[in-house]
Coordinates of C-alpha atoms in Angstrom, one line a residue:
Chain A
M1 CA 83.0 99.7 89.4
H2 CA 84.9 102.8 87.6
L3 CA 87.1 105.4 88.4
D4 CA 85.6 108.4 88.1
K5 CA 88.3 110.9 88.6
I6 CA 92.2 110.8 89.8
Q7 CA 94.1 113.6 91.5
L8 CA 98.0 113.2 91.6
I9 CA 100.1 115.4 93.7
N10 CA 103.8 115.0 93.4
F11 CA 103.5 111.5 92.0
K12 CA 106.2 110.6 90.2
N13 CA 106.8 113.1 87.5
Y14 CA 103.6 115.0 88.1
K15 CA 103.4 118.1 89.9
S16 CA 100.0 117.8 90.1
L17 CA 97.4 116.6 87.8
Q18 CA 93.5 116.0 87.8
F19 CA 91.2 114.2 85.4
D20 CA 87.7 112.7 85.2
F21 CA 87.3 109.6 83.3
N22 CA 84.5 107.5 81.8
G23 CA 83.2 104.4 82.6
K24 CA 84.3 102.7 79.0
V25 CA 87.2 103.2 77.1
N26 CA 89.6 106.1 78.2
G27 CA 92.5 106.7 75.8
I28 CA 95.8 108.1 77.2
V29 CA 98.3 110.0 74.6
G30 CA 101.4 111.7 74.9
S31 CA 105.1 111.7 73.9
N32 CA 107.9 109.7 75.4
G33 CA 108.9 110.6 78.8
C34 CA 105.6 112.4 79.8
G35 CA 104.1 110.3 82.1
K36 CA 101.6 107.8 80.5
T37 CA 102.8 104.9 82.7
N38 CA 103.1 106.7 85.4
L39 CA 99.5 107.8 85.5
L40 CA 98.7 104.1 84.9
D41 CA 100.6 103.3 87.9
A42 CA 98.8 105.7 90.1
I43 CA 95.4 103.8 89.5
H44 CA 97.3 100.7 89.9
Y45 CA 98.1 102.0 93.3
L46 CA 94.7 102.9 94.0
S47 CA 93.7 99.2 93.6
F48 CA 96.9 97.5 94.9
C49 CA 98.1 100.3 97.3
K50 CA 101.6 99.8 95.5
S51 CA 103.2 100.4 92.5
Y52 CA 103.3 97.8 89.7
F53 CA 106.8 98.4 89.0
S54 CA 109.1 99.2 91.6
G55 CA 109.0 97.8 95.1
Q56 CA 109.7 100.8 97.1
D57 CA 107.2 104.0 97.5
I58 CA 110.0 106.2 98.0
F59 CA 110.7 105.8 94.1
S60 CA 107.1 107.1 93.7
I61 CA 107.9 110.4 95.0
K62 CA 108.5 113.2 92.6
F63 CA 112.4 113.7 92.7
D64 CA 113.5 116.4 95.3
E65 CA 109.7 116.3 97.2
E66 CA 108.6 114.7 100.5
L67 CA 105.3 113.1 99.8
F68 CA 103.0 111.9 97.0
A69 CA 99.3 111.5 97.5
I70 CA 96.7 110.1 94.7
H71 CA 93.0 110.7 95.3
G72 CA 90.6 108.7 93.4
V73 CA 86.7 108.3 93.1
F74 CA 85.4 105.3 92.3
S75 CA 81.5 105.0 91.6
N76 CA 79.6 101.8 91.3
P77 CA 76.6 102.4 89.1
E78 CA 74.7 99.3 89.8
L79 CA 74.7 100.1 93.5
N80 CA 74.6 103.9 92.9
T81 CA 77.3 104.2 95.4
I82 CA 80.3 106.5 95.3
D83 CA 84.0 106.0 97.0
K84 CA 86.8 108.1 97.5
I85 CA 89.9 106.5 98.0
S86 CA 93.3 107.9 98.7
C87 CA 96.9 107.1 99.1
T88 CA 99.7 109.1 100.6
Y89 CA 103.1 108.4 101.4
K90 CA 105.5 110.7 103.0
K91 CA 109.4 109.9 103.4
G92 CA 109.9 108.3 106.6
A93 CA 106.4 107.7 107.6
R94 CA 104.3 104.9 106.6
K95 CA 101.8 104.4 103.8
V96 CA 98.2 105.4 104.2
M97 CA 95.4 104.2 102.7
K98 CA 92.0 105.9 103.1
S99 CA 88.4 104.8 102.1
N100 CA 85.7 108.0 102.4
G101 CA 88.4 110.0 104.9
K102 CA 88.7 106.3 107.2
E103 CA 92.1 104.8 107.2
Y104 CA 92.4 101.1 106.6
E105 CA 94.0 99.3 109.4
R106 CA 95.2 96.8 107.3
L107 CA 96.4 97.4 103.5
S108 CA 95.2 94.1 102.7
D109 CA 91.5 95.0 103.7
H110 CA 91.5 97.6 100.6
I111 CA 92.9 95.1 98.2
G112 CA 90.6 93.5 96.2
R113 CA 88.0 95.9 96.7
Y114 CA 88.7 97.3 93.4
P115 CA 89.9 94.6 91.1
L116 CA 92.4 95.8 88.5
I117 CA 94.7 94.3 85.6
M118 CA 97.5 95.7 84.0
V119 CA 98.8 95.2 80.9
S120 CA 102.6 96.1 80.5
P121 CA 105.5 95.6 78.3
Y122 CA 107.3 94.1 81.4
D123 CA 104.7 91.2 81.3
N124 CA 107.3 89.8 78.9
D125 CA 109.5 88.9 82.0
I126 CA 106.7 86.1 82.9
I127 CA 108.0 84.1 79.9
N128 CA 111.4 85.0 79.2
G129 CA 112.4 85.3 83.2
G130 CA 113.1 82.6 85.6
S131 CA 110.5 80.1 86.7
E132 CA 110.0 82.0 90.3
L133 CA 108.2 84.8 88.1
R134 CA 105.7 82.5 86.7
R135 CA 105.2 80.7 89.7
K136 CA 104.8 83.9 91.5
F137 CA 102.0 85.2 88.4
F138 CA 100.0 82.2 89.1
D139 CA 100.5 81.8 92.9
V140 CA 99.0 85.6 93.6
I141 CA 96.2 84.6 91.2
I142 CA 95.1 81.6 93.1
S143 CA 95.7 83.0 96.4
Q144 CA 93.6 86.2 95.8
F145 CA 90.8 83.7 96.5
D146 CA 92.0 81.0 98.2
K147 CA 93.6 82.2 101.8
E148 CA 94.3 78.4 103.3
Y149 CA 96.4 78.3 99.9
L150 CA 98.3 81.6 100.5
Y151 CA 98.8 80.1 104.4
Q152 CA 100.4 76.9 103.0
L153 CA 102.4 78.6 100.7
I154 CA 103.8 80.8 103.4
S155 CA 104.1 77.8 106.0
Y156 CA 105.7 75.8 103.1
Q157 CA 108.4 78.6 102.5
K158 CA 109.2 78.7 105.7
L159 CA 109.7 75.2 106.5
I160 CA 112.2 75.3 103.4
M161 CA 114.2 78.0 104.7
Q162 CA 114.4 76.1 108.6
R163 CA 115.3 73.0 106.6
N164 CA 118.0 74.8 104.4
A165 CA 119.6 76.3 107.4
V166 CA 119.7 72.6 108.8
L167 CA 121.5 71.7 105.7
K168 CA 124.3 74.4 106.1
Q169 CA 124.8 73.8 109.6
C170 CA 125.3 70.0 109.1
N171 CA 127.8 70.8 106.3
E172 CA 129.9 72.9 108.5
T173 CA 129.8 70.5 111.7
R174 CA 130.0 67.5 109.2
N175 CA 127.1 66.0 111.8
Y176 CA 124.5 64.7 109.5
D177 CA 121.8 64.4 112.0
M178 CA 118.4 63.3 110.0
S179 CA 116.0 63.6 112.8
L180 CA 115.3 67.1 112.4
I181 CA 115.4 67.1 108.6
Q182 CA 112.9 64.1 109.0
I183 CA 110.5 66.3 110.8
F184 CA 110.4 69.0 108.3
D185 CA 110.1 66.6 105.5
N186 CA 106.9 65.2 107.4
Q187 CA 105.7 68.9 107.7
L188 CA 106.5 69.5 104.2
I189 CA 105.0 66.7 102.4
P190 CA 101.3 67.2 103.2
L191 CA 101.7 70.7 102.0
G192 CA 103.4 70.0 99.1
Y193 CA 100.8 67.7 97.9
S194 CA 98.1 70.2 98.5
I195 CA 99.7 73.2 96.9
F196 CA 100.6 70.8 93.9
E197 CA 96.9 69.8 93.7
K198 CA 95.7 73.5 93.8
R199 CA 98.2 74.4 91.1
K200 CA 97.3 71.8 88.8
A201 CA 93.3 72.2 89.1
F202 CA 94.3 76.2 88.6
I203 CA 95.7 75.5 85.0
A204 CA 93.3 73.0 84.1
E205 CA 90.6 75.6 84.7
I206 CA 92.4 78.7 83.2
L207 CA 93.8 76.7 80.0
P208 CA 90.5 76.7 77.8
I209 CA 89.8 80.3 78.7
F210 CA 93.4 81.2 77.8
K211 CA 93.4 79.1 74.6
N212 CA 90.6 80.9 73.7
Y213 CA 91.9 84.1 74.1
Y214 CA 95.1 83.4 72.0
S215 CA 93.2 82.2 69.4
Q216 CA 91.1 85.1 69.2
L217 CA 94.1 87.5 69.2
S218 CA 95.9 85.4 66.8
G219 CA 93.2 84.7 64.7
N220 CA 93.8 81.1 65.0
Q221 CA 97.4 81.5 63.5
E222 CA 98.7 79.2 65.9
E223 CA 98.5 76.6 68.7
V224 CA 99.4 77.4 72.2
D225 CA 99.6 75.2 75.5
I226 CA 100.7 75.7 79.2
V227 CA 102.1 72.7 81.0
Y228 CA 102.2 72.6 84.6
E229 CA 105.6 70.9 85.5
S230 CA 106.3 69.5 89.3
G231 CA 108.7 67.0 90.3
L232 CA 105.6 65.5 92.1
E233 CA 104.5 64.2 88.7
K234 CA 107.3 62.0 88.7
C235 CA 107.7 60.5 92.2
S236 CA 106.4 60.9 95.4
F237 CA 107.4 63.8 97.6
E238 CA 109.0 61.3 100.1
E239 CA 111.4 59.4 97.2
G240 CA 112.2 63.0 95.5
L241 CA 113.4 64.3 99.0
K242 CA 115.4 61.0 99.5
S243 CA 116.8 61.2 95.7
T244 CA 118.3 64.4 96.2
S245 CA 119.2 64.4 99.8
Q246 CA 123.1 64.0 99.3
V247 CA 122.9 66.8 96.8
D248 CA 120.9 69.0 99.8
F249 CA 123.4 68.5 102.1
R250 CA 126.4 69.3 99.6
L251 CA 124.6 72.6 98.4
G252 CA 122.8 73.5 101.8
F253 CA 119.5 73.9 100.0
T254 CA 116.5 71.5 99.1
N255 CA 116.3 70.6 95.8
F256 CA 113.1 69.0 95.5
G257 CA 109.3 70.2 95.8
V258 CA 107.0 72.5 94.7
H259 CA 109.2 75.6 95.1
K260 CA 110.8 74.1 91.8
D261 CA 107.7 73.8 90.1
D262 CA 107.3 75.4 86.8
Y263 CA 104.9 76.5 83.9
L264 CA 106.4 75.2 80.5
F265 CA 104.5 77.9 77.8
Y266 CA 104.4 76.4 74.1
I267 CA 103.8 77.6 70.7
G268 CA 103.2 75.2 67.9
S269 CA 102.1 73.0 70.6
D270 CA 105.6 71.6 71.5
K271 CA 108.1 74.5 70.7
P272 CA 109.0 76.6 74.1
I273 CA 107.8 79.7 73.4
K274 CA 111.0 81.8 75.2
R275 CA 113.2 80.4 72.0
F276 CA 110.7 79.8 69.3
G277 CA 108.1 82.7 69.7
S278 CA 108.6 86.0 67.9
Q279 CA 108.3 89.4 69.8
G280 CA 104.6 89.7 68.8
Q281 CA 103.6 86.0 69.4
Q282 CA 105.1 86.6 72.8
K283 CA 103.3 89.5 73.5
S284 CA 99.9 87.9 72.6
F285 CA 100.7 85.4 74.8
S286 CA 101.2 87.4 77.8
L287 CA 98.1 89.7 76.8
A288 CA 96.3 86.1 76.7
L289 CA 97.5 85.2 80.3
K290 CA 96.4 88.6 81.6
L291 CA 92.9 88.6 79.7
S292 CA 92.4 84.9 81.2
Q293 CA 93.2 86.2 84.4
F294 CA 90.4 88.8 84.0
D295 CA 88.0 86.0 83.1
Y296 CA 89.1 84.3 86.2
I297 CA 88.5 87.5 88.6
F298 CA 85.0 88.1 87.0
S299 CA 83.9 84.5 87.5
K300 CA 84.7 84.3 91.2
T301 CA 83.8 88.0 92.1
K302 CA 80.9 88.8 89.5
R303 CA 83.2 92.3 89.2
K304 CA 84.8 93.1 86.2
P305 CA 88.6 94.3 87.0
I306 CA 89.6 97.6 85.2
L307 CA 92.0 96.9 82.3
L308 CA 95.0 99.2 82.0
L309 CA 96.4 98.5 78.9
D310 CA 100.2 100.2 78.4
D311 CA 101.8 100.6 75.0
I312 CA 99.7 97.9 73.9
F313 CA 100.2 98.5 70.1
D314 CA 104.0 97.8 70.5
K315 CA 104.9 94.9 68.8
L316 CA 101.8 93.7 67.8
D317 CA 100.6 93.6 63.8
P318 CA 97.7 95.3 62.3
K319 CA 95.6 92.0 62.4
R320 CA 96.4 91.5 65.9
I321 CA 95.6 94.8 67.1
A322 CA 92.5 94.6 65.2
H323 CA 91.3 91.3 66.9
L324 CA 92.0 92.9 70.3
L325 CA 90.0 95.7 69.5
D326 CA 87.2 93.6 68.5
L327 CA 87.3 92.2 72.1
V328 CA 87.3 95.8 73.6
G329 CA 84.6 96.6 71.4
E330 CA 82.5 93.4 72.5
K331 CA 82.0 95.4 75.7
F332 CA 82.7 92.4 77.7
F333 CA 85.5 94.4 79.5
G334 CA 84.5 97.1 82.1
Q335 CA 86.4 100.0 82.3
V336 CA 89.7 100.3 80.0
F337 CA 92.7 102.7 80.0
I338 CA 94.9 102.4 76.9
S339 CA 98.4 104.5 76.3
D340 CA 99.7 105.1 73.0
T341 CA 102.1 107.8 71.9
D342 CA 100.5 108.8 68.9
K343 CA 96.8 110.6 69.7
N344 CA 95.9 110.6 66.1
R345 CA 96.2 106.8 65.7
L346 CA 94.7 105.9 69.0
H347 CA 91.4 108.0 67.8
Q348 CA 91.2 106.6 64.5
I349 CA 91.6 103.2 65.3
L350 CA 89.3 103.4 68.0
N351 CA 86.9 105.1 65.9
E352 CA 87.1 102.7 63.0
Y353 CA 86.2 99.9 65.6
H354 CA 83.3 102.2 66.6
I355 CA 84.7 102.3 70.3
E356 CA 83.1 105.1 72.0
H357 CA 86.1 106.9 73.9
T358 CA 87.9 109.8 75.5
L359 CA 90.9 111.1 74.9
Y360 CA 93.6 112.8 77.3
D361 CA 96.6 114.3 76.5
I362 CA 99.2 114.3 79.1
N363 CA 101.4 116.9 77.8
T364 CA 98.8 119.1 77.9
Q365 CA 96.7 117.9 80.6
K366 CA 93.5 118.3 78.9
M367 CA 90.8 115.9 77.5
I368 CA 90.6 116.2 73.7
Chain B
M1 CA 122.1 113.2 125.1
I2 CA 125.2 113.2 126.2
Q3 CA 126.0 115.6 128.9
N4 CA 129.1 117.4 129.6
F5 CA 129.3 118.1 133.2
S6 CA 128.8 114.5 134.7
K7 CA 130.4 111.4 134.0
I8 CA 128.7 109.6 136.5
L9 CA 124.9 110.9 134.9
D10 CA 126.3 109.6 131.6
K11 CA 127.2 106.2 132.9
A12 CA 124.1 105.8 134.4
I13 CA 121.8 106.8 131.1
E14 CA 124.5 104.4 129.2
E15 CA 123.4 101.4 131.4
I16 CA 119.7 102.0 132.0
A17 CA 119.4 102.5 127.8
K18 CA 120.8 99.1 127.5
L19 CA 117.1 98.0 129.2
P20 CA 114.9 96.5 126.5
G21 CA 112.3 98.9 125.1
I22 CA 114.1 102.1 126.8
G23 CA 115.8 104.8 124.8
R24 CA 118.4 107.4 125.8
R25 CA 115.6 110.2 126.4
T26 CA 113.7 107.7 128.8
A27 CA 117.0 106.2 130.7
L28 CA 117.7 110.3 131.0
R29 CA 114.3 110.6 132.6
L30 CA 114.4 107.7 135.0
A31 CA 118.2 108.6 136.0
L32 CA 117.0 111.7 137.0
H33 CA 114.3 110.0 138.8
L34 CA 116.6 107.9 140.5
H35 CA 118.5 110.5 141.5
Q36 CA 115.9 112.6 143.3
L37 CA 114.9 109.4 145.2
E38 CA 115.5 109.0 149.1
N39 CA 118.4 106.7 150.0
I40 CA 116.3 103.7 151.2
E41 CA 114.3 103.8 148.4
V42 CA 117.4 103.4 146.3
E43 CA 118.6 100.6 148.3
Q44 CA 115.5 98.7 148.2
L45 CA 115.5 99.0 144.5
L46 CA 119.2 97.9 144.3
S47 CA 118.7 95.0 146.2
A48 CA 115.8 93.7 144.4
I49 CA 117.9 93.7 141.6
S50 CA 120.8 92.0 142.8
R51 CA 118.6 89.4 144.7
L52 CA 117.1 88.8 141.3
K53 CA 120.5 87.6 140.2
S54 CA 122.0 85.9 143.4
E55 CA 118.8 84.5 144.8
L56 CA 116.5 83.3 141.8
H57 CA 117.0 80.1 140.5
T58 CA 115.7 78.3 137.9
C59 CA 113.8 74.9 138.8
Q60 CA 115.9 72.1 138.2
E61 CA 112.6 70.0 137.5
C62 CA 111.0 72.2 134.9
H63 CA 113.0 75.0 134.3
N64 CA 110.7 77.5 135.9
L65 CA 111.8 80.6 137.8
S66 CA 111.8 80.1 141.4
D67 CA 113.2 81.1 145.0
T68 CA 114.0 77.3 145.9
P69 CA 116.1 74.7 143.7
V70 CA 113.0 73.3 142.9
C71 CA 109.7 75.3 142.4
T72 CA 106.5 75.9 144.5
I73 CA 104.3 74.1 141.7
C74 CA 107.0 71.3 141.1
T75 CA 106.9 70.9 144.8
N76 CA 102.8 71.1 145.2
P77 CA 101.7 67.7 146.3
K78 CA 98.2 68.7 145.5
R79 CA 99.4 69.2 141.4
N80 CA 98.6 66.2 139.0
H81 CA 102.3 65.0 138.2
Q82 CA 101.0 62.7 136.1
L83 CA 100.2 65.4 133.2
I84 CA 103.0 67.9 132.1
C85 CA 102.5 71.1 129.8
V86 CA 105.1 72.2 127.5
V87 CA 105.7 75.5 126.8
Q88 CA 108.1 78.2 125.2
D89 CA 109.0 80.3 127.9
I90 CA 108.4 81.5 131.9
R91 CA 105.4 83.9 130.4
D92 CA 103.4 81.4 128.9
V93 CA 103.6 79.6 132.6
I94 CA 102.4 83.0 133.9
A95 CA 99.7 83.0 131.4
I96 CA 98.6 79.7 131.7
E97 CA 98.8 79.9 135.7
A98 CA 96.2 82.9 135.5
T99 CA 93.8 80.8 133.5
H100 CA 93.5 78.8 136.9
Q101 CA 92.3 76.0 134.5
F102 CA 95.6 73.9 134.6
N103 CA 96.6 71.6 137.8
G104 CA 99.4 69.7 136.5
V105 CA 102.9 70.6 136.2
Y106 CA 105.2 72.7 133.5
H107 CA 108.1 72.1 131.5
V108 CA 109.7 75.3 129.9
L109 CA 111.6 74.8 127.0
G110 CA 113.6 78.2 126.8
G111 CA 112.7 78.6 123.1
I112 CA 111.5 76.8 119.9
I113 CA 113.7 75.0 117.4
S114 CA 114.4 77.3 114.5
P115 CA 117.5 76.4 112.6
I116 CA 117.6 80.1 111.2
N117 CA 117.9 81.4 114.5
G118 CA 120.5 79.1 115.4
I119 CA 118.4 77.3 117.7
G120 CA 118.6 73.2 117.7
P121 CA 117.0 70.7 119.8
E122 CA 120.4 70.9 121.9
Q123 CA 119.9 74.6 122.6
L124 CA 116.6 73.9 124.3
T125 CA 115.6 71.7 127.7
L126 CA 114.2 68.9 125.5
E127 CA 117.0 66.3 126.5
H128 CA 115.9 67.0 130.3
L129 CA 112.5 66.4 129.3
F130 CA 112.9 63.2 127.5
E131 CA 115.2 61.8 130.3
K132 CA 112.4 62.6 132.7
I133 CA 109.5 61.1 131.0
N134 CA 112.0 58.1 130.3
N135 CA 112.4 57.8 134.0
N136 CA 109.1 58.3 135.2
P137 CA 106.5 57.6 132.4
V138 CA 103.5 60.0 132.7
E139 CA 99.8 60.1 131.5
E140 CA 99.5 63.1 129.5
V141 CA 101.6 65.7 127.9
I142 CA 100.2 68.7 126.8
L143 CA 102.0 70.8 124.0
A144 CA 101.1 74.3 124.3
L145 CA 103.9 76.0 121.9
P146 CA 103.0 78.8 119.6
T147 CA 101.0 77.8 116.6
T148 CA 103.9 78.8 113.7
V149 CA 105.8 76.8 111.8
E150 CA 108.5 76.5 114.4
G151 CA 106.1 75.6 116.9
D152 CA 104.8 72.7 115.0
T153 CA 108.2 71.7 114.4
T154 CA 109.1 71.5 117.9
N155 CA 105.9 69.7 118.9
F156 CA 106.6 66.9 115.9
F157 CA 110.2 66.6 117.5
I158 CA 108.8 66.5 120.9
Y159 CA 106.0 63.7 119.7
Q160 CA 108.4 61.7 117.7
N161 CA 110.8 61.1 121.1
I162 CA 108.1 60.5 123.6
S163 CA 104.9 59.1 121.8
D164 CA 105.9 55.4 123.0
K165 CA 106.3 56.3 126.7
V166 CA 103.1 58.5 127.3
K167 CA 99.8 57.5 127.0
V168 CA 98.2 60.6 125.4
V169 CA 100.1 63.4 123.6
S170 CA 97.8 66.5 123.1
T171 CA 98.3 70.0 121.7
I172 CA 96.2 72.9 122.9
A173 CA 93.1 73.8 120.4
R174 CA 93.3 76.1 117.5
G175 CA 90.3 78.0 116.7
I176 CA 88.2 81.3 116.9
G177 CA 88.9 83.2 120.3
V178 CA 86.4 83.4 122.8
G179 CA 83.7 86.2 122.6
E180 CA 84.7 87.1 118.8
E181 CA 82.7 87.2 116.3
L182 CA 83.0 84.6 113.0
E183 CA 82.9 87.4 110.6
F184 CA 86.0 89.3 111.6
T185 CA 87.8 85.8 111.8
D186 CA 90.6 85.0 109.4
E187 CA 89.8 82.6 106.7
V188 CA 92.6 80.1 107.9
T189 CA 91.8 80.3 111.6
L190 CA 87.9 79.6 111.0
G191 CA 88.8 76.8 108.4
R192 CA 90.9 75.2 111.0
S193 CA 88.0 75.9 113.8
L194 CA 85.7 74.1 111.4
I195 CA 88.1 71.3 111.0
G196 CA 88.8 70.8 114.7
R197 CA 85.1 71.4 115.9
T198 CA 84.5 69.9 119.2
N199 CA 81.0 67.8 120.3
F200 CA 78.8 70.3 121.6
E201 CA 78.1 68.1 124.8
T202 CA 81.6 67.8 125.9
A203 CA 82.6 71.1 125.2
Y204 CA 79.4 72.6 127.2
S205 CA 79.9 70.3 129.7
K206 CA 83.7 71.3 130.5
N207 CA 83.0 74.7 130.3
N208 CA 79.9 74.8 133.0

């Protein structure tokens, strides 16, 4: 599965742009602010129907313009097929995704057809941000291949919202009626256990892959670990809800449950990487996470996701860059896009590792 | 959309546009249409609307709509009063009646429990349902509520309050729609259909 061709109209900083890509390694070069990341984001749109960065499509329209359009041509050399995918959005109208000219009824029908993984400097948030970002990162991966999990997660969140509304009302009216709370608890408990078991199983499955990637990137420099932390490990859901019930009533929200779970990231086996990891180590950590996601998707779908490596050389030392390029050179990955500010550096480094590639200069909009 | 020449027309548009699903443009069209009707036609419409308010009651027994204090379903001796079907609102009664598969009586809740929207058990007709069942035990209560988190919450609430007084508390089946293909059914529904599969013999004999 490759992206052979892309055409942009009024997308972010581009008035118009057209490129033909190769199925292996594509280097995107250009100076600061010329739109390297925006080009990668356009590719992200073709896969996920949305931007990697901003939640609102309106921010993807070029300043002072009314609409944007992204056209892509994907080919599958094994099946010998070609598909034209387009994503258009006009201010005030809804976003339209088309496959070979035919509009999708639901965007979710498209998502997953062309798997893709974006590696971006913003991935750092997974490590340094709040626990909700880590839960979201893993939940998205699990629910991609387990619709029952997604449904359970949505139901669980709705129940928590309803339960919190009761808690707040009880607080206002001073009428502590447990019967309704009890009914929400009875529904939350089986869902919570199921979510807990699935998260635990997922981490167990992905952890060896992750550790392997990290040691390859770091050259066995340091140990890393991911520990799934949930209140359900310490006591039963029922006990947990009981123990926090007074606090729940006082604060007006539920303080125990899998919505409070976290994933602890360690370096040197027991030091939190948030505090003890250098920027380069954190970058290696988030990169290894994303590459594990690559493996997981590949194992589930037998298709290699397109890999977008945005500004990857920033913060990594030459050794780690070398290890990363060894991985890319091994050809385990499918189509790869790498962005860099220095075209000579990228060209040199890719040649050094005997990686066949094509370079695209964003400033001149030409293939080099 | 405000016409400068007629305050009467403006007022009519304003009132009509308050109805659900009607914008000001449609309201203007309807107002102009009403103006062109014969007097007798307008009177018929007005009387129908006003009787809707003055003469249409909610049934004292089941909270369905009725011309009489107790509705024709509740007063019908041929219907099985040992079988109560609990529904969210009157539209559900109409939908189930249209199936011709149900010969029991109803109980209309007037909503489902959703604290986020300020709807607790006390806003619904639940107390009345429990009182009815307490005074007059029945064979079976069928819970025919939406298959959402809120619907389930309401199901649990009712079950907790009546399970020791009713022989059978059942809930409508969840699964694949009749005439639907498996491949177009979403994963969650299909999964439920497998868990809640029915014995072929009983399903077959019931349907034929």
